Amino acid sequence: MRIVVLAGGIGGARFLRGLKDALHNRADQADSQPEITVIGNTGDDITLFGLRVCPDLDTVMYTLGGGINEEQGWGRADETFTVREELIAYGMQPQWFGLGDRDVATHIVRSQMLAAGYPLSAVTEALCDRWRPGVRLLPMTDDQVETHVLVEDGSGRRAIHFQEWWVRYRAQTPAQAFVSVGADSAEPAPGVLAAVEEADLVLLPPSNPVVSVGSILGVPGIREAVAAKTVVGVSPIIGGAPVRGMADACLSAIGVETSARAVAEHYGPELLDGWLVDDTDADAAVDGVTVRAMPLYMSDPERTEAIARAAVDLAVELGGRS
Ligand code: GDP
Ligand code: CA
């Protein structure tokens, strides 16, 4: 079985861990080795202190590779912050983004390889050589695509980087719009379209529908390729609120209600075949989409595996090849 997953950071990475467990147990019964290709969001990427940082790719890589800070959900385990303290002592800006020492090493390797001319997809593969995430991790594009946020506050109307809005302002300054800078002329990274075309099914984990899954689908060609497949999504919204993070601030900026039903309608029946919602949202009906309810909190490995298994089962039921 070949599965493609479009993933953001924490929600995407945790779901993927459950999916690996689910497929591992399934493969014990069948004798085919399942393959998972992850198309990672790079819209959150940012250059800080001359280093290229890819938060969502790294969250997936560290989570599946066993290097993640489990409590936090992002960054390295056993992290120290000496470099950050020294930068602050020099008065270096920005100071709102916490780069740990171990994490910095990843960004140095990445930045050096990019400067030498390697595309991000090749750099990601090289980094995964160490972390062995057990999935094929592809950036959505090798081109630079950055999500910027149009805000208006005391300093007037301006566009700031998504990370500044999310991390520095905690998404408290209302967003007027999101701009995927560079998306128009971006191309899917090598292997992305082929992986989707060869996939038996495509899964949308509980990732941010606007700035994670939305950014991936915004790379020309990806949405059409995905829509042609059997696609099942897992709602990141439970009982009218995001489980963690500020996805509601992203949804309201694009005029979508924060509910499991509204997110499915936003993706639309052209893209989505099946949609998993939490039991709380069992009454969510979406025209043209098969909705199924179950507990959707990824509170422990068993529950997360059950969610992933349900997503695969629904996709197979809806026509995905198994
Ligand atoms: P980010 O890049 O770290 O923001 O991660 P993602 O793009 O993967 O998006 C995080 C989304 O996952 C948020 O909208 C959360 O509401 C959602 N989420 C996090 N944990 C859970 C969970 O346990 N269950 C469900 N259903 N959604 C979750
Ligand atoms: Ca993200």
mmCIF file with all atom_site columns, N, CA and C in Angstrom, residues 8-17 20 54-81 98 102-103 106-107 130-133 137 244 301:
data_model
loop_
_atom_site.group_PDB
_atom_site.id
_atom_site.type_symbol
_atom_site.label_atom_id
_atom_site.label_alt_id
_atom_site.label_comp_id
_atom_site.label_asym_id
_atom_site.label_entity_id
_atom_site.label_seq_id
_atom_site.pdbx_PDB_ins_code
_atom_site.Cartn_x
_atom_site.Cartn_y
_atom_site.Cartn_z
_atom_site.occupancy
_atom_site.B_iso_or_equiv
_atom_site.pdbx_formal_charge
_atom_site.auth_seq_id
_atom_site.auth_comp_id
_atom_site.auth_asym_id
_atom_site.auth_atom_id
_atom_site.pdbx_PDB_model_num
ATOM 1   N N  . GLY A 1 8   ? 1.695  19.286 8.293  1.00 0.00 ? 8   GLY A N  1
ATOM 2   C CA . GLY A 1 8   ? 2.296  20.455 8.927  1.00 0.00 ? 8   GLY A CA 1
ATOM 3   C C  . GLY A 1 8   ? 3.245  19.963 10.005 1.00 0.00 ? 8   GLY A C  1
ATOM 4   N N  . GLY A 1 9   ? 3.207  20.628 11.170 1.00 0.00 ? 9   GLY A N  1
ATOM 5   C CA . GLY A 1 9   ? 4.158  20.284 12.239 1.00 0.00 ? 9   GLY A CA 1
ATOM 6   C C  . GLY A 1 9   ? 3.630  19.259 13.214 1.00 0.00 ? 9   GLY A C  1
ATOM 7   N N  . ILE A 1 10  ? 3.285  19.728 14.407 1.00 0.00 ? 10  ILE A N  1
ATOM 8   C CA . ILE A 1 10  ? 3.006  18.831 15.530 1.00 0.00 ? 10  ILE A CA 1
ATOM 9   C C  . ILE A 1 10  ? 1.853  17.848 15.258 1.00 0.00 ? 10  ILE A C  1
ATOM 10  N N  . GLY A 1 11  ? 0.704  18.369 14.813 1.00 0.00 ? 11  GLY A N  1
ATOM 11  C CA . GLY A 1 11  ? -0.457 17.499 14.560 1.00 0.00 ? 11  GLY A CA 1
ATOM 12  C C  . GLY A 1 11  ? -0.127 16.470 13.488 1.00 0.00 ? 11  GLY A C  1
ATOM 13  N N  . GLY A 1 12  ? 0.551  16.931 12.448 1.00 0.00 ? 12  GLY A N  1
ATOM 14  C CA . GLY A 1 12  ? 0.935  16.051 11.348 1.00 0.00 ? 12  GLY A CA 1
ATOM 15  C C  . GLY A 1 12  ? 1.901  14.975 11.810 1.00 0.00 ? 12  GLY A C  1
ATOM 16  N N  . ALA A 1 13  ? 2.897  15.381 12.594 1.00 0.00 ? 13  ALA A N  1
ATOM 17  C CA . ALA A 1 13  ? 3.944  14.452 13.034 1.00 0.00 ? 13  ALA A CA 1
ATOM 18  C C  . ALA A 1 13  ? 3.375  13.383 13.968 1.00 0.00 ? 13  ALA A C  1
ATOM 19  N N  . ARG A 1 14  ? 2.512  13.810 14.883 1.00 0.00 ? 14  ARG A N  1
ATOM 20  C CA . ARG A 1 14  ? 1.930  12.833 15.828 1.00 0.00 ? 14  ARG A CA 1
ATOM 21  C C  . ARG A 1 14  ? 1.039  11.838 15.097 1.00 0.00 ? 14  ARG A C  1
ATOM 22  N N  . PHE A 1 15  ? 0.264  12.344 14.142 1.00 0.00 ? 15  PHE A N  1
ATOM 23  C CA . PHE A 1 15  ? -0.580 11.446 13.350 1.00 0.00 ? 15  PHE A CA 1
ATOM 24  C C  . PHE A 1 15  ? 0.285  10.434 12.600 1.00 0.00 ? 15  PHE A C  1
ATOM 25  N N  . LEU A 1 16  ? 1.394  10.907 12.044 1.00 0.00 ? 16  LEU A N  1
ATOM 26  C CA . LEU A 1 16  ? 2.277  10.017 11.277 1.00 0.00 ? 16  LEU A CA 1
ATOM 27  C C  . LEU A 1 16  ? 2.845  8.900  12.143 1.00 0.00 ? 16  LEU A C  1
ATOM 28  N N  . ARG A 1 17  ? 3.124  9.224  13.396 1.00 0.00 ? 17  ARG A N  1
ATOM 29  C CA . ARG A 1 17  ? 3.623  8.190  14.299 1.00 0.00 ? 17  ARG A CA 1
ATOM 30  C C  . ARG A 1 17  ? 2.559  7.100  14.465 1.00 0.00 ? 17  ARG A C  1
ATOM 31  N N  . LYS A 1 20  ? 2.339  5.012  11.235 1.00 0.00 ? 20  LYS A N  1
ATOM 32  C CA . LYS A 1 20  ? 3.401  4.001  11.126 1.00 0.00 ? 20  LYS A CA 1
ATOM 33  C C  . LYS A 1 20  ? 3.060  2.776  11.970 1.00 0.00 ? 20  LYS A C  1
ATOM 34  N N  . CYS A 1 54  ? 13.418 25.173 8.883  1.00 0.00 ? 54  CYS A N  1
ATOM 35  C CA . CYS A 1 54  ? 12.209 24.561 8.308  1.00 0.00 ? 54  CYS A CA 1
ATOM 36  C C  . CYS A 1 54  ? 11.449 23.874 9.440  1.00 0.00 ? 54  CYS A C  1
ATOM 37  N N  . PRO A 1 55  ? 10.653 24.617 10.192 1.00 0.00 ? 55  PRO A N  1
ATOM 38  C CA . PRO A 1 55  ? 10.059 24.072 11.423 1.00 0.00 ? 55  PRO A CA 1
ATOM 39  C C  . PRO A 1 55  ? 9.208  22.817 11.200 1.00 0.00 ? 55  PRO A C  1
ATOM 40  N N  . ASP A 1 56  ? 8.395  22.790 10.159 1.00 0.00 ? 56  ASP A N  1
ATOM 41  C CA . ASP A 1 56  ? 7.499  21.644 10.008 1.00 0.00 ? 56  ASP A CA 1
ATOM 42  C C  . ASP A 1 56  ? 8.245  20.390 9.543  1.00 0.00 ? 56  ASP A C  1
ATOM 43  N N  . LEU A 1 57  ? 9.169  20.544 8.608  1.00 0.00 ? 57  LEU A N  1
ATOM 44  C CA . LEU A 1 57  ? 9.962  19.371 8.182  1.00 0.00 ? 57  LEU A CA 1
ATOM 45  C C  . LEU A 1 57  ? 10.731 18.807 9.377  1.00 0.00 ? 57  LEU A C  1
ATOM 46  N N  . ASP A 1 58  ? 11.286 19.713 10.193 1.00 0.00 ? 58  ASP A N  1
ATOM 47  C CA . ASP A 1 58  ? 12.085 19.249 11.330 1.00 0.00 ? 58  ASP A CA 1
ATOM 48  C C  . ASP A 1 58  ? 11.222 18.581 12.397 1.00 0.00 ? 58  ASP A C  1
ATOM 49  N N  . THR A 1 59  ? 10.016 19.112 12.608 1.00 0.00 ? 59  THR A N  1
ATOM 50  C CA . THR A 1 59  ? 9.127  18.490 13.602 1.00 0.00 ? 59  THR A CA 1
ATOM 51  C C  . THR A 1 59  ? 8.785  17.061 13.180 1.00 0.00 ? 59  THR A C  1
ATOM 52  N N  . VAL A 1 60  ? 8.522  16.862 11.899 1.00 0.00 ? 60  VAL A N  1
ATOM 53  C CA . VAL A 1 60  ? 8.225  15.512 11.412 1.00 0.00 ? 60  VAL A CA 1
ATOM 54  C C  . VAL A 1 60  ? 9.462  14.617 11.565 1.00 0.00 ? 60  VAL A C  1
ATOM 55  N N  . MET A 1 61  ? 10.608 15.153 11.155 1.00 0.00 ? 61  MET A N  1
ATOM 56  C CA . MET A 1 61  ? 11.858 14.375 11.181 1.00 0.00 ? 61  MET A CA 1
ATOM 57  C C  . MET A 1 61  ? 12.253 14.002 12.610 1.00 0.00 ? 61  MET A C  1
ATOM 58  N N  . TYR A 1 62  ? 12.201 14.971 13.527 1.00 0.00 ? 62  TYR A N  1
ATOM 59  C CA . TYR A 1 62  ? 12.577 14.697 14.919 1.00 0.00 ? 62  TYR A CA 1
ATOM 60  C C  . TYR A 1 62  ? 11.551 13.771 15.599 1.00 0.00 ? 62  TYR A C  1
ATOM 61  N N  . THR A 1 63  ? 10.267 13.992 15.323 1.00 0.00 ? 63  THR A N  1
ATOM 62  C CA . THR A 1 63  ? 9.241  13.166 15.980 1.00 0.00 ? 63  THR A CA 1
ATOM 63  C C  . THR A 1 63  ? 9.374  11.708 15.555 1.00 0.00 ? 63  THR A C  1
ATOM 64  N N  . LEU A 1 64  ? 9.480  11.477 14.246 1.00 0.00 ? 64  LEU A N  1
ATOM 65  C CA . LEU A 1 64  ? 9.550  10.100 13.764 1.00 0.00 ? 64  LEU A CA 1
ATOM 66  C C  . LEU A 1 64  ? 10.932 9.497  14.005 1.00 0.00 ? 64  LEU A C  1
ATOM 67  N N  . GLY A 1 65  ? 11.935 10.346 14.148 1.00 0.00 ? 65  GLY A N  1
ATOM 68  C CA . GLY A 1 65  ? 13.298 9.857  14.333 1.00 0.00 ? 65  GLY A CA 1
ATOM 69  C C  . GLY A 1 65  ? 13.694 9.731  15.791 1.00 0.00 ? 65  GLY A C  1
ATOM 70  N N  . GLY A 1 66  ? 12.779 10.089 16.709 1.00 0.00 ? 66  GLY A N  1
ATOM 71  C CA . GLY A 1 66  ? 13.072 9.920  18.139 1.00 0.00 ? 66  GLY A CA 1
ATOM 72  C C  . GLY A 1 66  ? 13.877 11.045 18.762 1.00 0.00 ? 66  GLY A C  1
ATOM 73  N N  . GLY A 1 67  ? 13.928 12.215 18.134 1.00 0.00 ? 67  GLY A N  1
ATOM 74  C CA . GLY A 1 67  ? 14.723 13.311 18.695 1.00 0.00 ? 67  GLY A CA 1
ATOM 75  C C  . GLY A 1 67  ? 13.897 14.484 19.203 1.00 0.00 ? 67  GLY A C  1
ATOM 76  N N  . ILE A 1 68  ? 12.573 14.323 19.212 1.00 0.00 ? 68  ILE A N  1
ATOM 77  C CA . ILE A 1 68  ? 11.695 15.465 19.531 1.00 0.00 ? 68  ILE A CA 1
ATOM 78  C C  . ILE A 1 68  ? 11.617 15.712 21.033 1.00 0.00 ? 68  ILE A C  1
ATOM 79  N N  . ASN A 1 69  ? 11.358 16.946 21.415 1.00 0.00 ? 69  ASN A N  1
ATOM 80  C CA . ASN A 1 69  ? 10.985 17.272 22.782 1.00 0.00 ? 69  ASN A CA 1
ATOM 81  C C  . ASN A 1 69  ? 9.510  16.927 22.920 1.00 0.00 ? 69  ASN A C  1
ATOM 82  N N  . GLU A 1 70  ? 9.206  15.830 23.603 1.00 0.00 ? 70  GLU A N  1
ATOM 83  C CA . GLU A 1 70  ? 7.846  15.277 23.636 1.00 0.00 ? 70  GLU A CA 1
ATOM 84  C C  . GLU A 1 70  ? 6.831  16.219 24.266 1.00 0.00 ? 70  GLU A C  1
ATOM 85  N N  . GLU A 1 71  ? 7.216  16.882 25.362 1.00 0.00 ? 71  GLU A N  1
ATOM 86  C CA . GLU A 1 71  ? 6.249  17.745 26.053 1.00 0.00 ? 71  GLU A CA 1
ATOM 87  C C  . GLU A 1 71  ? 5.871  18.924 25.167 1.00 0.00 ? 71  GLU A C  1
ATOM 88  N N  . GLN A 1 72  ? 6.899  19.520 24.571 1.00 0.00 ? 72  GLN A N  1
ATOM 89  C CA . GLN A 1 72  ? 6.710  20.723 23.776 1.00 0.00 ? 72  GLN A CA 1
ATOM 90  C C  . GLN A 1 72  ? 6.078  20.401 22.422 1.00 0.00 ? 72  GLN A C  1
ATOM 91  N N  . GLY A 1 73  ? 6.481  19.264 21.857 1.00 0.00 ? 73  GLY A N  1
ATOM 92  C CA . GLY A 1 73  ? 5.970  18.874 20.543 1.00 0.00 ? 73  GLY A CA 1
ATOM 93  C C  . GLY A 1 73  ? 6.829  19.353 19.394 1.00 0.00 ? 73  GLY A C  1
ATOM 94  N N  . TRP A 1 74  ? 7.756  20.274 19.656 1.00 0.00 ? 74  TRP A N  1
ATOM 95  C CA . TRP A 1 74  ? 8.685  20.741 18.623 1.00 0.00 ? 74  TRP A CA 1
ATOM 96  C C  . TRP A 1 74  ? 10.057 20.913 19.273 1.00 0.00 ? 74  TRP A C  1
ATOM 97  N N  . GLY A 1 75  ? 11.092 21.049 18.474 1.00 0.00 ? 75  GLY A N  1
ATOM 98  C CA . GLY A 1 75  ? 12.445 21.222 19.014 1.00 0.00 ? 75  GLY A CA 1
ATOM 99  C C  . GLY A 1 75  ? 13.029 19.911 19.528 1.00 0.00 ? 75  GLY A C  1
ATOM 100 N N  . ARG A 1 76  ? 14.308 19.946 19.886 1.00 0.00 ? 76  ARG A N  1
ATOM 101 C CA . ARG A 1 76  ? 15.021 18.750 20.295 1.00 0.00 ? 76  ARG A CA 1
ATOM 102 C C  . ARG A 1 76  ? 14.843 18.430 21.772 1.00 0.00 ? 76  ARG A C  1
ATOM 103 N N  . ALA A 1 77  ? 14.897 17.121 22.078 1.00 0.00 ? 77  ALA A N  1
ATOM 104 C CA . ALA A 1 77  ? 14.948 16.676 23.470 1.00 0.00 ? 77  ALA A CA 1
ATOM 105 C C  . ALA A 1 77  ? 16.318 17.059 24.044 1.00 0.00 ? 77  ALA A C  1
ATOM 106 N N  . ASP A 1 78  ? 16.403 17.181 25.355 1.00 0.00 ? 78  ASP A N  1
ATOM 107 C CA . ASP A 1 78  ? 17.666 17.519 26.048 1.00 0.00 ? 78  ASP A CA 1
ATOM 108 C C  . ASP A 1 78  ? 18.332 18.747 25.447 1.00 0.00 ? 78  ASP A C  1
ATOM 109 N N  . GLU A 1 79  ? 17.537 19.764 25.188 1.00 0.00 ? 79  GLU A N  1
ATOM 110 C CA . GLU A 1 79  ? 18.062 20.943 24.512 1.00 0.00 ? 79  GLU A CA 1
ATOM 111 C C  . GLU A 1 79  ? 18.700 21.928 25.498 1.00 0.00 ? 79  GLU A C  1
ATOM 112 N N  . THR A 1 80  ? 19.672 22.675 25.026 1.00 0.00 ? 80  THR A N  1
ATOM 113 C CA . THR A 1 80  ? 20.253 23.788 25.792 1.00 0.00 ? 80  THR A CA 1
ATOM 114 C C  . THR A 1 80  ? 20.176 25.030 24.906 1.00 0.00 ? 80  THR A C  1
ATOM 115 N N  . PHE A 1 81  ? 20.346 26.198 25.496 1.00 0.00 ? 81  PHE A N  1
ATOM 116 C CA . PHE A 1 81  ? 20.127 27.444 24.744 1.00 0.00 ? 81  PHE A CA 1
ATOM 117 C C  . PHE A 1 81  ? 21.292 28.424 24.857 1.00 0.00 ? 81  PHE A C  1
ATOM 118 N N  . GLY A 1 98  ? 12.877 30.835 19.641 1.00 0.00 ? 98  GLY A N  1
ATOM 119 C CA . GLY A 1 98  ? 13.808 30.063 20.456 1.00 0.00 ? 98  GLY A CA 1
ATOM 120 C C  . GLY A 1 98  ? 14.539 28.985 19.677 1.00 0.00 ? 98  GLY A C  1
ATOM 121 N N  . ARG A 1 102 ? 21.140 22.209 19.940 1.00 0.00 ? 102 ARG A N  1
ATOM 122 C CA . ARG A 1 102 ? 21.131 20.993 19.108 1.00 0.00 ? 102 ARG A CA 1
ATOM 123 C C  . ARG A 1 102 ? 20.423 21.272 17.787 1.00 0.00 ? 102 ARG A C  1
ATOM 124 N N  . ASP A 1 103 ? 19.330 22.019 17.881 1.00 0.00 ? 103 ASP A N  1
ATOM 125 C CA . ASP A 1 103 ? 18.548 22.359 16.707 1.00 0.00 ? 103 ASP A CA 1
ATOM 126 C C  . ASP A 1 103 ? 19.384 23.195 15.728 1.00 0.00 ? 103 ASP A C  1
ATOM 127 N N  . THR A 1 106 ? 21.261 21.357 13.062 1.00 0.00 ? 106 THR A N  1
ATOM 128 C CA . THR A 1 106 ? 20.463 20.959 11.889 1.00 0.00 ? 106 THR A CA 1
ATOM 129 C C  . THR A 1 106 ? 20.414 22.105 10.877 1.00 0.00 ? 106 THR A C  1
ATOM 130 N N  . HIS A 1 107 ? 20.197 23.321 11.393 1.00 0.00 ? 107 HIS A N  1
ATOM 131 C CA . HIS A 1 107 ? 20.053 24.472 10.495 1.00 0.00 ? 107 HIS A CA 1
ATOM 132 C C  . HIS A 1 107 ? 21.385 24.850 9.848  1.00 0.00 ? 107 HIS A C  1
ATOM 133 N N  . ARG A 1 130 ? 20.360 10.702 8.852  1.00 0.00 ? 130 ARG A N  1
ATOM 134 C CA . ARG A 1 130 ? 20.689 10.534 10.264 1.00 0.00 ? 130 ARG A CA 1
ATOM 135 C C  . ARG A 1 130 ? 19.461 10.076 11.062 1.00 0.00 ? 130 ARG A C  1
ATOM 136 N N  . TRP A 1 131 ? 18.300 10.708 10.800 1.00 0.00 ? 131 TRP A N  1
ATOM 137 C CA . TRP A 1 131 ? 17.141 10.502 11.685 1.00 0.00 ? 131 TRP A CA 1
ATOM 138 C C  . TRP A 1 131 ? 16.308 9.279  11.343 1.00 0.00 ? 131 TRP A C  1
ATOM 139 N N  . ARG A 1 132 ? 16.435 8.749  10.137 1.00 0.00 ? 132 ARG A N  1
ATOM 140 C CA . ARG A 1 132 ? 15.695 7.537  9.748  1.00 0.00 ? 132 ARG A CA 1
ATOM 141 C C  . ARG A 1 132 ? 14.229 7.589  10.192 1.00 0.00 ? 132 ARG A C  1
ATOM 142 N N  . PRO A 1 133 ? 13.452 8.534  9.681  1.00 0.00 ? 133 PRO A N  1
ATOM 143 C CA . PRO A 1 133 ? 12.060 8.667  10.139 1.00 0.00 ? 133 PRO A CA 1
ATOM 144 C C  . PRO A 1 133 ? 11.148 7.518  9.709  1.00 0.00 ? 133 PRO A C  1
ATOM 145 N N  . LEU A 1 137 ? 10.345 11.698 3.337  1.00 0.00 ? 137 LEU A N  1
ATOM 146 C CA . LEU A 1 137 ? 9.940  13.071 3.665  1.00 0.00 ? 137 LEU A CA 1
ATOM 147 C C  . LEU A 1 137 ? 10.364 14.015 2.544  1.00 0.00 ? 137 LEU A C  1
ATOM 148 N N  . ARG A 1 244 ? -4.887 22.345 19.837 1.00 0.00 ? 244 ARG A N  1
ATOM 149 C CA . ARG A 1 244 ? -3.792 23.172 20.362 1.00 0.00 ? 244 ARG A CA 1
ATOM 150 C C  . ARG A 1 244 ? -3.403 24.142 19.265 1.00 0.00 ? 244 ARG A C  1
ATOM 151 N N  . PRO A 1 301 ? -0.265 6.777  22.304 1.00 0.00 ? 301 PRO A N  1
ATOM 152 C CA . PRO A 1 301 ? 0.051  6.071  21.053 1.00 0.00 ? 301 PRO A CA 1
ATOM 153 C C  . PRO A 1 301 ? -1.082 5.164  20.559 1.00 0.00 ? 301 PRO A C  1
#
